[in-house]
PDB file of C-alpha atoms in Angstrom:
ATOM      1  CA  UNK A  20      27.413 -30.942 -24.230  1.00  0.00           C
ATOM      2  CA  UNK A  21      25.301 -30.174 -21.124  1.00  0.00           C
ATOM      3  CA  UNK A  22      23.567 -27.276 -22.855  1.00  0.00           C
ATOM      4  CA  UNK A  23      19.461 -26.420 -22.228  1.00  0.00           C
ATOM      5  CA  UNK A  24      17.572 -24.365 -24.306  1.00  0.00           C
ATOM      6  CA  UNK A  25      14.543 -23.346 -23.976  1.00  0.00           C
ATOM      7  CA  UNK A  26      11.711 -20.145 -24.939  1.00  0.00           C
ATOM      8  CA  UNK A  27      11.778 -18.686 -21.724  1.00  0.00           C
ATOM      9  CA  UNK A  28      12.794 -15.309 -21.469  1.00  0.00           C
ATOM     10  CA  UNK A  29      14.693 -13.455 -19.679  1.00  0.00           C
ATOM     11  CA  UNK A  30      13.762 -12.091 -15.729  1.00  0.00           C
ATOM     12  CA  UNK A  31      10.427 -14.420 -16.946  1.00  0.00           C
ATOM     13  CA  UNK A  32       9.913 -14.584 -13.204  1.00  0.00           C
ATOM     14  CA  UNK A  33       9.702 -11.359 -11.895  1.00  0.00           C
ATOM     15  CA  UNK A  34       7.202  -9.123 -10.625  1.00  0.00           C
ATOM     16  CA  UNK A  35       6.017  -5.471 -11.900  1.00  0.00           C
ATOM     17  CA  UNK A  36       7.016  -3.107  -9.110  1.00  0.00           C
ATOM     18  CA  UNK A  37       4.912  -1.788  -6.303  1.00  0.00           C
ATOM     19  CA  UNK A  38       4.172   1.521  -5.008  1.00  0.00           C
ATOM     20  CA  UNK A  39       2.605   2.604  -2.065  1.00  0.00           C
ATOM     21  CA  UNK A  40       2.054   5.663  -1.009  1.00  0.00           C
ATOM     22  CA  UNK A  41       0.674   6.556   2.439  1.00  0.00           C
ATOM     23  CA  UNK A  42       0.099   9.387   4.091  1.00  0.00           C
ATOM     24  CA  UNK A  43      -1.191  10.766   7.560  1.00  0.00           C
ATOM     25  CA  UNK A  44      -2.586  14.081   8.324  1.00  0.00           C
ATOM     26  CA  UNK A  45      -2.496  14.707  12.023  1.00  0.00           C
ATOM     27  CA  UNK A  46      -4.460  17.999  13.826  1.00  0.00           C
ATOM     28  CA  UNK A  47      -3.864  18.605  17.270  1.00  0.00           C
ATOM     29  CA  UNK A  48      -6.165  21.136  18.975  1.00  0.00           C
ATOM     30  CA  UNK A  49      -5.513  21.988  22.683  1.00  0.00           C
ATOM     31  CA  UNK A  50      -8.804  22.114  25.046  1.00  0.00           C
ATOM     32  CA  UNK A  51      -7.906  24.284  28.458  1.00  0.00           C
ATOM     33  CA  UNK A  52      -4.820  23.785  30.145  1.00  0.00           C
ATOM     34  CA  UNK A  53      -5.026  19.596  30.062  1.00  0.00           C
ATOM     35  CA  UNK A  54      -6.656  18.510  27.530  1.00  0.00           C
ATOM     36  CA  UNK A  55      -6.268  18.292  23.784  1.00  0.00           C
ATOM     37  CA  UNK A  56      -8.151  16.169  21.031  1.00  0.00           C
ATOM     38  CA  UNK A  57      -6.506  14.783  17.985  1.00  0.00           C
ATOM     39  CA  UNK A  58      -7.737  14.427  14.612  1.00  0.00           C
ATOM     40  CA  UNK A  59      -6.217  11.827  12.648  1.00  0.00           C
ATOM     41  CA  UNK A  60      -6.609  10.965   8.827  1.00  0.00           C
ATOM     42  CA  UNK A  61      -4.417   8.208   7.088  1.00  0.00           C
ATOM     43  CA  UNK A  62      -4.934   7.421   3.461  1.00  0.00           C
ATOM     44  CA  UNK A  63      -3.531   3.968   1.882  1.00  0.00           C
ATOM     45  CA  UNK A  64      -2.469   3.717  -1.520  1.00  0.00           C
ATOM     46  CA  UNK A  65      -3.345   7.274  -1.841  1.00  0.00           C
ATOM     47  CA  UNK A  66      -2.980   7.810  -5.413  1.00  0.00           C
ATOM     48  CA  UNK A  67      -5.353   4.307  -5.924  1.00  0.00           C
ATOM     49  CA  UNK A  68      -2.619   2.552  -7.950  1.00  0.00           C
ATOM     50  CA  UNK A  69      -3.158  -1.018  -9.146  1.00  0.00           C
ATOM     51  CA  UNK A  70      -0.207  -2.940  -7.222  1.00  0.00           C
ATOM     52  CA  UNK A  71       0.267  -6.598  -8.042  1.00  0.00           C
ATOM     53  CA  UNK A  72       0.785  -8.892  -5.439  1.00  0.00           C
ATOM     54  CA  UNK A  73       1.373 -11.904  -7.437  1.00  0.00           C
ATOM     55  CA  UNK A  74       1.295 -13.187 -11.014  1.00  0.00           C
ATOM     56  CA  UNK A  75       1.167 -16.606 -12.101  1.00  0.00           C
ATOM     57  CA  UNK A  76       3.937 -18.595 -12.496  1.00  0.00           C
ATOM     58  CA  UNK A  77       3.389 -20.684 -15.667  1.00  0.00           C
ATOM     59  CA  UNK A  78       5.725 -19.676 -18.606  1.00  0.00           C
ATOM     60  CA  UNK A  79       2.785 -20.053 -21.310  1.00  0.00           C
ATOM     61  CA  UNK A  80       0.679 -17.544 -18.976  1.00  0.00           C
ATOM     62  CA  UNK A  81       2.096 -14.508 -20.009  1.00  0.00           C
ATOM     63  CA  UNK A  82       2.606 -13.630 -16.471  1.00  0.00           C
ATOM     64  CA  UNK A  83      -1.190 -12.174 -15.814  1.00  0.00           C
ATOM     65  CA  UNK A  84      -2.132 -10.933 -12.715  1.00  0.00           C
ATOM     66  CA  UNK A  85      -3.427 -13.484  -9.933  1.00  0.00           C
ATOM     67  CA  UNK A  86      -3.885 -11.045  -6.975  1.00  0.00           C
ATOM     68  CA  UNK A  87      -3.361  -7.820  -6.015  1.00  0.00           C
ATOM     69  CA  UNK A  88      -3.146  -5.140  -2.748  1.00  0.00           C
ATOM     70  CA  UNK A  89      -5.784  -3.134  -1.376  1.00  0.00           C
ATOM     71  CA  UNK A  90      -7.284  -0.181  -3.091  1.00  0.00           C
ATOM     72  CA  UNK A  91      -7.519   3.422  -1.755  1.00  0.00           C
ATOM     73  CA  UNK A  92      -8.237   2.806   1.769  1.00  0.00           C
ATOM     74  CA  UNK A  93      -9.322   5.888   4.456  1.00  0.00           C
ATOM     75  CA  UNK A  94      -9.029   5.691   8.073  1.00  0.00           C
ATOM     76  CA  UNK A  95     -10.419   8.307  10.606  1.00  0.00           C
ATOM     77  CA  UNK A  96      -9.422   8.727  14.169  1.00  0.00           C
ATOM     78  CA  UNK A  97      -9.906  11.011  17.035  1.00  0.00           C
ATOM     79  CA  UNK A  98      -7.694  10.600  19.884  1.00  0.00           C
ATOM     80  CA  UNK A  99      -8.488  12.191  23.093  1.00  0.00           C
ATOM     81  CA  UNK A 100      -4.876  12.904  25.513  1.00  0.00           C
ATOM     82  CA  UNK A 101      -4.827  14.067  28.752  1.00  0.00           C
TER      83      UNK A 101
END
């Protein structure tokens, strides 16, 4: 007959989704007629959401988590223009 059966289920392969949300607050503050300083702050994975990068791939595993993206991550910056 040609036929397989088997106790996988269906979409057994597939991820949980991601989201990322980023965000940048920029400030630019003018100093005299040529200068200006900018104050930079970028968040990653702002709202700290547990993202999974991978999960394992064995049927029996019940797809658990084997890695994952960054945490909440803050970068500061001050950019000087001219």
């Amino acid at each position: 007959n040609g036929t397989v059966t088997g106790n996988i289920g269906r979409n057994a392969g597939t991820k949980p989704y991601t989201l990322f949300t980023d965000m940048r607050v920029a400030k630019r503050i003018p100093i005299g007629e040529r200068f200006s300083v900018e104050g930079i702050v970028d968040a990653f994975n702002f709202i700290n959401r547990f993202n999974v990068a991978d999960v394992n791939p064995l049927w029996n595993s019940g797809q658990a988590p084997t890695a994952a993206f960054d945490p909440r991550q803050l970068q500061f910056a001050l950019k000087v223009l001219w």
